[in-house]
Amino acid sequence: MAKSRVQFICQNCGTVHQRWAGKCDACGEWNTLIEEGTAGGIGSGPASLKSARKGRAVALTTLSGDIEDAPRIASGIGELDRATGGGFVRGSALLVGGDPGIGKSTLLTQAAAALARQGHRIVYVSGEEAVAQIRLRAQRLGAASAPVELAAETNVEDILATIADGKRPDLVIIDSIQTLWTDLADSAPGTVTQVRAAAQAMIRYAKSTGAAIVLVGHVTKEGQIAGPRVVEHMVDAVLYFEGEGGHHFRILRTVKNRFGPTDEIGVFEMSDKGLREVANPSELFLGERHAKSPGAAVFAGMEGTRPVLVEIQALVAPSSLGTPRRAVVGWDSARLSMILAVLEAHCGVRFGQHDVYLNVAGGYRISEPAADLAVSAALVSSLTGLALPADCVYFGEISLSGAVRPVAHAQQRLKEAEKLGFGSAVLPLGSEEIAGGIGAGAFQPTELADLVARIAGTRRSRTPEDE
């Protein structure tokens, strides 16, 4: 019989320590080591059984050969299918994370009902809510009539025995992975050992039977999925459900996908009837715009294969402090510091005595560097008090030398802007071939100073009657 021993496992990164310490040596987090007992060490059970037999040779093949598309189950919810790459792949495991109350269970309930109405067998297992609570949500969403099979259970062995009875399910939803526990581990539910063992058991079932598994994961205060990051490496796809409490829209963002693109998003709007798809997110993010307000520039961005237009708002105000404030919402604060430095060093625009506030309208978050040009235009517009043209979009990357560098997908950005009624654009010189439309007469600066001179030149071009 294997000898039981005690180890200390970091609940943040999963590193195993032989003795307790206040700080984890691997990730540097404090007070994350939890004592967990193991029978002969982590993973000794399965390992000892496998080492008892001799390995068998497997067939080797070449890179060339017939390729088959992964069989998918389309839910019919267009934004969800876009984020997953076309639907749920049979035999795959998908991890969905998000803040509490953001709408993860609502989205999965709607997806389960849509698939069940198509004739698929859908099993929804909840470890956090009773069956009555799930039924109440289904009634509110208008999905109570869908033939979805429900269960409230947390033991992995009982769940596997339940779903193995009868026809193989097409999709199994586990809400959430942190509540599951298995008899193979002695630690409490939610610990690294239990989360890893439970996820491994569910993924093994998915690979062996061809059923798709969706695991719901809690997130930490930093916004990362709680538990060891090894769970994200075990699954085939990771989706984050994002949104701000003061805004009614939600974004389903693909972080990892072995069967599709990793930079797609799905946009939903939360209502009292559940989540509604947003077919044109640009109109949602632009919202109500004041055409004559300085400090506002429209950025034409890309999320995967989808162009998205969003308004960037800047406020530059005189500061009475020795160190002016720099506040950013929806963009990288380090990137803002770089843009301010380039404007001062190469364009002669001084922000040393001013507070700078930058906001991306609608609660949207921008991650691509193509927003540099739009941010610069908004900052200069706010500092000079001159409103930018209301029908103009901006995109382009700025280097430390002040040069404006081209970005990808310029044609798609311009088509989206033209569809929404924009008539002009500012984009880098040397972008990909622009055929007609608003790109034909676009202003293409090679240096950031050219754009600053163009914005500041509107003051000199004004007549006294315009003031």
Coordinates of C-alpha atoms in Angstrom, one line a residue, residues 7-462:
Q7 CA 3.0 18.2 0.4
F8 CA 2.2 21.9 0.1
I9 CA 0.8 23.0 -3.3
C10 CA 0.5 26.6 -4.4
Q11 CA -3.1 27.5 -5.2
N12 CA -2.0 30.1 -7.7
C13 CA 0.5 28.3 -10.0
G14 CA 0.3 24.6 -8.8
T15 CA 3.9 24.3 -7.8
V16 CA 4.6 21.5 -5.3
H17 CA 6.7 22.3 -2.2
Q18 CA 8.0 19.8 0.3
R19 CA 7.6 22.2 3.2
W20 CA 5.4 25.2 4.0
A21 CA 6.6 28.8 3.3
G22 CA 4.9 32.1 3.3
K23 CA 5.8 32.9 -0.3
C24 CA 5.7 30.6 -3.3
D25 CA 9.2 30.4 -5.0
A26 CA 7.7 29.9 -8.4
C27 CA 5.1 32.7 -8.8
G28 CA 6.0 35.0 -5.9
E29 CA 2.5 35.0 -4.4
W30 CA 2.1 35.1 -0.6
N31 CA 0.0 32.8 1.6
T32 CA -1.0 30.5 -1.3
L33 CA 0.6 27.2 -0.1
I34 CA -2.0 24.7 1.1
E35 CA -1.3 21.4 2.8
E36 CA -2.5 18.4 0.8
G37 CA -2.0 14.7 1.5
T38 CA -1.1 12.4 -1.4
A39 CA -0.8 8.7 -1.6
G40 CA 2.8 8.2 -2.8
G41 CA 3.0 11.6 -4.4
I42 CA 1.1 13.5 -7.1
G43 CA -0.1 11.3 -9.8
S44 CA 1.5 8.1 -8.3
G45 CA -1.7 6.1 -8.7
P46 CA -2.1 6.2 -12.5
A47 CA 1.7 6.3 -13.0
S48 CA 2.3 3.2 -11.0
L49 CA -0.3 1.3 -13.0
K50 CA 1.1 2.4 -16.3
S51 CA 4.7 1.6 -15.4
A52 CA 3.8 -2.0 -14.6
R53 CA 3.3 -2.9 -18.2
K54 CA 5.6 -2.6 -21.2
G55 CA 5.0 0.2 -23.7
R56 CA 3.7 -0.6 -27.2
A57 CA 5.0 0.9 -30.4
V58 CA 2.8 3.4 -32.1
A59 CA 2.6 4.0 -35.9
L60 CA 4.5 7.0 -37.2
T61 CA 3.2 9.0 -40.1
T62 CA 4.2 12.0 -42.2
L63 CA 3.0 15.6 -42.3
S64 CA 1.3 15.2 -45.7
G65 CA -1.9 13.4 -46.0
D66 CA -5.7 13.8 -46.1
I67 CA -7.1 16.4 -43.7
E68 CA -10.6 16.3 -42.4
D69 CA -12.4 19.3 -40.9
A70 CA -13.2 18.9 -37.2
P71 CA -16.9 17.9 -36.8
R72 CA -18.8 20.7 -35.2
I73 CA -22.1 21.3 -33.5
A74 CA -23.4 24.7 -34.5
S75 CA -25.5 26.3 -31.7
G76 CA -27.3 28.7 -34.0
I77 CA -26.2 31.6 -31.8
G78 CA -24.1 33.5 -34.3
E79 CA -21.8 35.4 -31.9
L80 CA -21.1 32.2 -29.9
D81 CA -20.3 30.2 -33.0
R82 CA -18.0 33.0 -34.2
A83 CA -16.0 32.9 -31.0
T84 CA -15.7 29.1 -31.0
G85 CA -14.6 29.0 -34.6
G86 CA -17.9 27.7 -36.1
G87 CA -19.4 25.7 -33.2
F88 CA -18.5 23.2 -30.5
V89 CA -16.1 20.5 -31.8
R90 CA -17.0 16.9 -30.9
G91 CA -14.6 15.4 -28.5
S92 CA -13.2 18.7 -27.4
A93 CA -13.0 20.4 -24.0
L94 CA -13.8 24.2 -23.7
L95 CA -13.1 26.4 -20.7
V96 CA -15.3 29.5 -20.1
G97 CA -14.2 32.1 -17.6
G98 CA -15.6 35.4 -16.4
D99 CA -16.4 37.5 -13.4
P100 CA -19.3 36.4 -11.1
G101 CA -22.7 37.5 -12.5
I102 CA -21.3 38.4 -15.9
G103 CA -23.6 36.0 -17.7
K104 CA -21.7 32.7 -18.1
S105 CA -24.6 30.5 -16.9
T106 CA -27.1 32.6 -18.9
L107 CA -25.1 32.2 -22.1
L108 CA -24.6 28.4 -21.6
T109 CA -28.3 27.9 -20.7
Q110 CA -29.3 29.7 -23.9
A111 CA -26.8 27.6 -26.0
A112 CA -28.0 24.4 -24.3
A113 CA -31.6 25.1 -25.1
A114 CA -30.8 26.0 -28.7
L115 CA -28.9 22.8 -29.3
A116 CA -31.5 20.7 -27.5
R117 CA -34.2 22.0 -29.8
Q118 CA -32.1 20.8 -32.7
G119 CA -32.3 17.2 -31.5
H120 CA -29.0 17.0 -29.7
R121 CA -28.7 15.4 -26.2
I122 CA -27.5 18.1 -23.8
V123 CA -26.6 17.5 -20.2
Y124 CA -26.3 20.5 -17.8
V125 CA -24.6 19.7 -14.5
S126 CA -24.4 22.4 -11.9
G127 CA -22.4 22.2 -8.7
E128 CA -23.3 25.7 -7.5
E129 CA -27.1 25.9 -8.1
A130 CA -30.0 23.7 -7.4
V131 CA -32.2 22.4 -10.2
A132 CA -35.0 24.7 -9.2
Q133 CA -32.7 27.8 -9.6
I134 CA -31.7 26.6 -13.1
R135 CA -35.4 26.1 -14.0
L136 CA -36.2 29.7 -12.9
R137 CA -33.4 31.0 -15.1
A138 CA -34.7 28.9 -18.0
Q139 CA -38.2 30.3 -17.6
R140 CA -36.9 33.9 -17.6
L141 CA -35.0 33.1 -20.8
G142 CA -37.9 31.4 -22.5
A143 CA -36.0 28.1 -22.6
A144 CA -38.0 26.0 -20.2
S145 CA -39.5 23.9 -23.0
A146 CA -36.2 22.8 -24.4
P147 CA -35.4 19.1 -23.6
V148 CA -32.2 19.8 -21.6
E149 CA -31.2 17.2 -19.0
L150 CA -30.3 18.8 -15.6
A151 CA -28.4 17.5 -12.6
A152 CA -27.0 19.1 -9.4
E153 CA -23.9 17.1 -8.6
T154 CA -20.3 17.6 -7.7
N155 CA -18.8 14.2 -7.6
V156 CA -16.9 13.4 -10.8
E157 CA -17.5 9.6 -10.6
D158 CA -21.3 10.1 -10.2
I159 CA -21.4 12.6 -13.0
L160 CA -19.5 10.2 -15.4
A161 CA -21.8 7.3 -14.4
T162 CA -24.9 9.5 -15.0
I163 CA -24.0 10.7 -18.5
A164 CA -22.8 7.3 -19.5
D165 CA -26.3 5.9 -19.0
G166 CA -28.2 6.0 -22.3
K167 CA -27.4 7.7 -25.5
R168 CA -24.0 9.5 -25.6
P169 CA -24.5 13.2 -25.0
D170 CA -23.5 15.6 -27.6
L171 CA -22.6 18.4 -25.2
V172 CA -22.0 18.3 -21.4
I173 CA -21.8 21.6 -19.5
I174 CA -20.1 21.6 -16.1
D175 CA -20.8 24.7 -13.9
S176 CA -18.2 25.0 -12.4
I177 CA -15.0 23.0 -12.4
Q178 CA -14.0 24.5 -9.0
T179 CA -16.9 22.7 -7.3
L180 CA -16.1 19.2 -8.6
W181 CA -14.3 16.6 -6.5
T182 CA -13.1 13.1 -7.2
D183 CA -12.4 10.1 -4.9
L184 CA -8.9 9.8 -6.3
A185 CA -7.8 13.0 -4.4
D186 CA -8.1 13.7 -0.6
S187 CA -8.0 17.4 -0.8
A188 CA -11.0 19.8 -0.6
P189 CA -12.9 20.9 -3.7
G190 CA -11.4 23.9 -5.4
T191 CA -7.8 23.1 -4.6
V192 CA -5.2 22.6 -7.3
T193 CA -5.2 18.8 -6.9
Q194 CA -9.0 18.5 -7.2
V195 CA -9.4 20.9 -10.0
R196 CA -6.6 19.2 -12.0
A197 CA -7.9 15.7 -11.4
A198 CA -11.5 16.6 -12.1
A199 CA -10.7 18.4 -15.3
Q200 CA -8.5 15.5 -16.4
A201 CA -11.3 13.0 -15.9
M202 CA -13.8 15.1 -17.8
I203 CA -11.4 15.7 -20.7
R204 CA -10.5 12.0 -20.8
Y205 CA -14.3 11.2 -21.1
A206 CA -14.6 13.8 -24.0
K207 CA -11.7 12.4 -25.9
S208 CA -12.8 8.7 -25.5
T209 CA -16.5 9.2 -26.4
G210 CA -16.6 12.2 -28.7
A211 CA -18.8 14.3 -26.5
A212 CA -18.1 18.0 -26.3
I213 CA -17.4 19.3 -22.7
V214 CA -17.8 22.9 -21.5
L215 CA -16.2 23.7 -18.2
V216 CA -17.0 26.9 -16.4
G217 CA -14.1 28.4 -14.4
H218 CA -14.1 31.1 -11.7
V219 CA -11.8 34.0 -12.1
T220 CA -9.5 35.7 -9.6
K221 CA -9.5 39.4 -8.6
E222 CA -6.8 39.9 -11.3
G223 CA -9.2 38.6 -14.0
Q224 CA -7.4 35.2 -14.5
I225 CA -9.1 31.9 -14.4
A226 CA -8.7 30.6 -10.8
G227 CA -6.7 27.4 -10.2
P228 CA -3.6 26.2 -11.9
R229 CA -2.8 27.5 -15.4
V230 CA -2.2 23.9 -16.3
V231 CA -6.0 23.5 -16.7
E232 CA -5.9 26.1 -19.6
H233 CA -3.2 23.9 -21.3
M234 CA -5.3 20.8 -20.9
V235 CA -8.4 22.1 -22.7
D236 CA -8.7 22.7 -26.4
A237 CA -10.2 26.2 -26.2
V238 CA -10.4 29.0 -23.6
L239 CA -13.0 31.7 -23.7
Y240 CA -13.3 34.8 -21.5
F241 CA -16.6 36.5 -20.9
E242 CA -15.9 40.2 -20.3
G243 CA -18.0 43.2 -19.5
E244 CA -18.3 46.2 -17.2
G245 CA -20.9 46.4 -14.5
G246 CA -22.1 49.8 -15.7
H247 CA -22.5 48.7 -19.4
H248 CA -25.2 46.4 -20.8
F249 CA -23.0 44.7 -23.4
R250 CA -20.8 41.6 -22.9
I251 CA -17.8 40.4 -25.0
L252 CA -16.9 36.7 -25.4
R253 CA -13.2 36.7 -26.2
T254 CA -11.3 33.7 -27.6
V255 CA -7.9 33.3 -25.8
K256 CA -7.0 29.9 -27.0
N257 CA -8.5 27.7 -29.7
R258 CA -6.9 24.6 -31.2
F259 CA -9.7 24.4 -33.9
G260 CA -10.0 28.0 -34.9
P261 CA -8.7 31.6 -34.6
T262 CA -7.6 32.9 -31.3
D263 CA -8.5 36.5 -31.7
E264 CA -12.2 36.4 -32.4
I265 CA -14.9 38.1 -30.3
G266 CA -18.6 37.7 -29.9
V267 CA -20.6 40.7 -28.7
F268 CA -23.8 40.3 -26.7
E269 CA -26.2 42.7 -25.1
M270 CA -27.7 41.8 -21.7
S271 CA -31.4 42.3 -21.2
D272 CA -34.1 41.0 -19.0
K273 CA -34.8 38.2 -21.5
G274 CA -31.1 37.1 -21.5
L275 CA -28.3 37.8 -23.9
R276 CA -29.0 39.2 -27.3
E277 CA -26.6 39.1 -30.2
V278 CA -25.1 42.3 -31.5
A279 CA -24.7 42.0 -35.2
N280 CA -23.0 45.4 -35.7
P281 CA -20.9 46.1 -32.6
S282 CA -19.5 49.4 -34.1
E283 CA -22.8 51.1 -33.7
L284 CA -23.0 49.9 -30.1
F285 CA -19.5 51.2 -29.2
L286 CA -19.8 54.5 -31.0
G287 CA -23.1 55.3 -29.3
E288 CA -24.2 59.0 -29.1
R289 CA -21.4 61.2 -30.4
H290 CA -21.0 65.0 -30.1
A291 CA -19.6 66.1 -33.4
K292 CA -18.2 69.4 -32.2
S293 CA -16.6 68.2 -29.1
P294 CA -12.7 68.3 -29.0
G295 CA -10.7 65.4 -27.9
A296 CA -12.8 62.7 -29.6
A297 CA -11.4 60.5 -32.4
V298 CA -12.9 57.4 -34.0
F299 CA -10.6 54.4 -34.2
A300 CA -11.1 51.7 -36.8
G301 CA -9.8 48.5 -35.1
M302 CA -9.8 44.8 -35.8
E303 CA -10.9 41.9 -33.6
G304 CA -10.0 38.8 -35.4
T305 CA -11.7 38.9 -38.7
R306 CA -14.2 41.6 -37.6
P307 CA -13.6 45.3 -38.0
V308 CA -14.8 47.4 -35.0
L309 CA -15.2 51.2 -34.8
V310 CA -14.9 52.7 -31.4
E311 CA -14.6 56.3 -30.1
I312 CA -11.5 57.3 -28.2
Q313 CA -12.0 60.3 -25.8
A314 CA -9.2 62.4 -24.4
L315 CA -9.2 65.2 -21.9
V316 CA -6.1 67.4 -21.4
A317 CA -6.5 69.9 -18.6
P318 CA -4.0 72.2 -16.8
S319 CA -2.6 70.6 -13.6
S320 CA -1.8 72.3 -10.3
L321 CA 0.2 69.3 -9.1
G322 CA 3.9 68.8 -9.3
T323 CA 3.3 65.4 -11.0
P324 CA 0.4 65.6 -13.5
R325 CA -2.2 62.8 -13.5
R326 CA -2.3 60.1 -16.2
A327 CA -5.5 58.1 -16.1
V328 CA -6.4 55.5 -18.7
V329 CA -9.6 53.4 -19.1
G330 CA -9.7 50.7 -21.9
W331 CA -6.1 51.1 -23.1
D332 CA -2.5 50.4 -22.0
S333 CA -1.2 53.0 -19.7
A334 CA 2.4 52.3 -20.7
R335 CA 1.4 52.9 -24.3
L336 CA -0.1 56.3 -23.4
S337 CA 3.2 57.3 -21.7
M338 CA 5.0 56.4 -24.9
I339 CA 2.7 58.4 -27.1
L340 CA 3.0 61.4 -24.8
A341 CA 6.8 61.2 -25.0
V342 CA 6.8 61.0 -28.8
L343 CA 4.5 64.0 -29.0
E344 CA 6.8 66.0 -26.8
A345 CA 10.1 64.9 -28.3
H346 CA 9.3 65.0 -32.0
C347 CA 6.2 67.2 -32.3
G348 CA 6.9 69.9 -29.7
V349 CA 3.6 69.3 -28.0
R350 CA 4.0 69.8 -24.2
F351 CA 2.0 67.9 -21.7
G352 CA 4.3 68.4 -18.7
Q353 CA 1.9 70.9 -17.0
H354 CA -1.3 69.1 -17.9
D355 CA -3.4 66.2 -16.6
V356 CA -4.2 63.6 -19.2
Y357 CA -7.3 61.4 -19.1
L358 CA -8.0 58.8 -21.8
N359 CA -11.1 56.7 -22.2
V360 CA -12.4 54.2 -24.7
A361 CA -16.1 54.8 -25.0
G362 CA -18.6 52.1 -24.2
G363 CA -16.2 50.2 -21.8
Y364 CA -14.5 48.5 -24.7
R365 CA -10.8 47.5 -24.3
I366 CA -8.3 48.0 -27.1
S367 CA -5.2 45.8 -27.3
E368 CA -3.7 46.4 -30.8
P369 CA -1.1 49.2 -31.4
A370 CA -3.0 50.4 -34.4
A371 CA -4.8 52.8 -32.0
D372 CA -1.7 55.0 -31.6
L373 CA -2.7 57.4 -34.3
A374 CA -6.3 57.8 -33.1
V375 CA -5.0 58.4 -29.5
S376 CA -2.5 61.0 -30.7
A377 CA -5.2 62.8 -32.7
A378 CA -7.5 62.9 -29.7
L379 CA -4.8 64.2 -27.4
V380 CA -3.8 67.0 -29.7
S381 CA -7.4 67.9 -30.3
S382 CA -8.1 68.2 -26.6
L383 CA -5.0 70.2 -25.9
T384 CA -5.7 72.7 -28.7
G385 CA -9.4 72.8 -28.2
L386 CA -10.1 72.0 -31.9
A387 CA -12.7 69.4 -32.7
L388 CA -11.7 66.7 -35.2
P389 CA -13.8 66.1 -38.3
A390 CA -16.8 64.0 -37.3
D391 CA -16.7 61.8 -40.4
C392 CA -13.1 60.8 -40.1
V393 CA -11.5 57.6 -38.8
Y394 CA -7.9 57.0 -37.7
F395 CA -5.7 54.0 -37.4
G396 CA -1.9 53.5 -37.5
E397 CA 1.0 52.5 -35.3
I398 CA 3.6 55.1 -34.1
S399 CA 7.2 54.3 -33.6
L400 CA 9.5 55.9 -31.0
S401 CA 11.1 57.9 -33.8
G402 CA 7.8 59.6 -34.6
A403 CA 7.2 57.7 -37.8
V404 CA 3.7 56.4 -38.6
R405 CA 3.9 52.7 -39.5
P406 CA 1.3 50.7 -41.6
V407 CA -1.0 48.1 -40.0
A408 CA -2.8 45.1 -41.4
H409 CA -6.3 44.9 -42.8
A410 CA -6.5 48.5 -43.9
Q411 CA -9.1 47.7 -46.6
Q412 CA -11.5 46.0 -44.1
R413 CA -11.2 48.9 -41.7
L414 CA -12.1 51.4 -44.4
K415 CA -15.0 49.3 -45.6
E416 CA -16.5 49.2 -42.2
A417 CA -16.1 52.9 -41.8
E418 CA -17.7 53.6 -45.1
K419 CA -20.6 51.4 -44.3
L420 CA -21.3 53.5 -41.2
G421 CA -21.2 56.7 -43.1
F422 CA -17.7 58.0 -42.6
G423 CA -16.3 60.0 -45.5
S424 CA -12.6 60.4 -44.8
A425 CA -9.7 58.6 -43.1
V426 CA -6.2 59.2 -41.7
L427 CA -4.0 56.1 -42.2
P428 CA -0.3 55.3 -42.6
L429 CA 1.5 55.8 -45.9
G430 CA 2.4 52.5 -47.5
S431 CA -0.7 50.6 -46.3
E432 CA -1.9 47.8 -48.4
E433 CA -3.6 48.6 -51.7
I434 CA -6.6 50.9 -51.1
A435 CA -9.2 50.6 -53.9
G436 CA -11.6 53.5 -54.1
G437 CA -14.0 54.6 -51.4
I438 CA -12.9 56.8 -48.6
G439 CA -9.4 55.5 -48.9
A440 CA -8.8 57.1 -52.2
G441 CA -8.6 60.6 -50.7
A442 CA -7.3 59.6 -47.3
F443 CA -4.6 61.7 -45.6
Q444 CA -1.5 59.5 -45.2
P445 CA 1.2 61.1 -43.0
T446 CA 4.6 59.6 -42.8
E447 CA 5.5 61.3 -39.5
L448 CA 3.3 62.1 -36.5
A449 CA 4.3 65.7 -36.8
D450 CA 2.4 65.9 -40.1
L451 CA -0.8 65.0 -38.4
V452 CA -0.2 67.4 -35.5
A453 CA 0.4 70.2 -38.1
R454 CA -2.8 69.3 -39.9
I455 CA -4.9 69.4 -36.7
A456 CA -3.2 72.7 -35.5
G457 CA -3.5 74.2 -38.9
T458 CA -7.3 74.2 -38.7
R459 CA -7.0 77.1 -36.1
R460 CA -5.2 79.3 -38.6
S461 CA -7.6 78.4 -41.4
R462 CA -10.6 79.7 -39.3

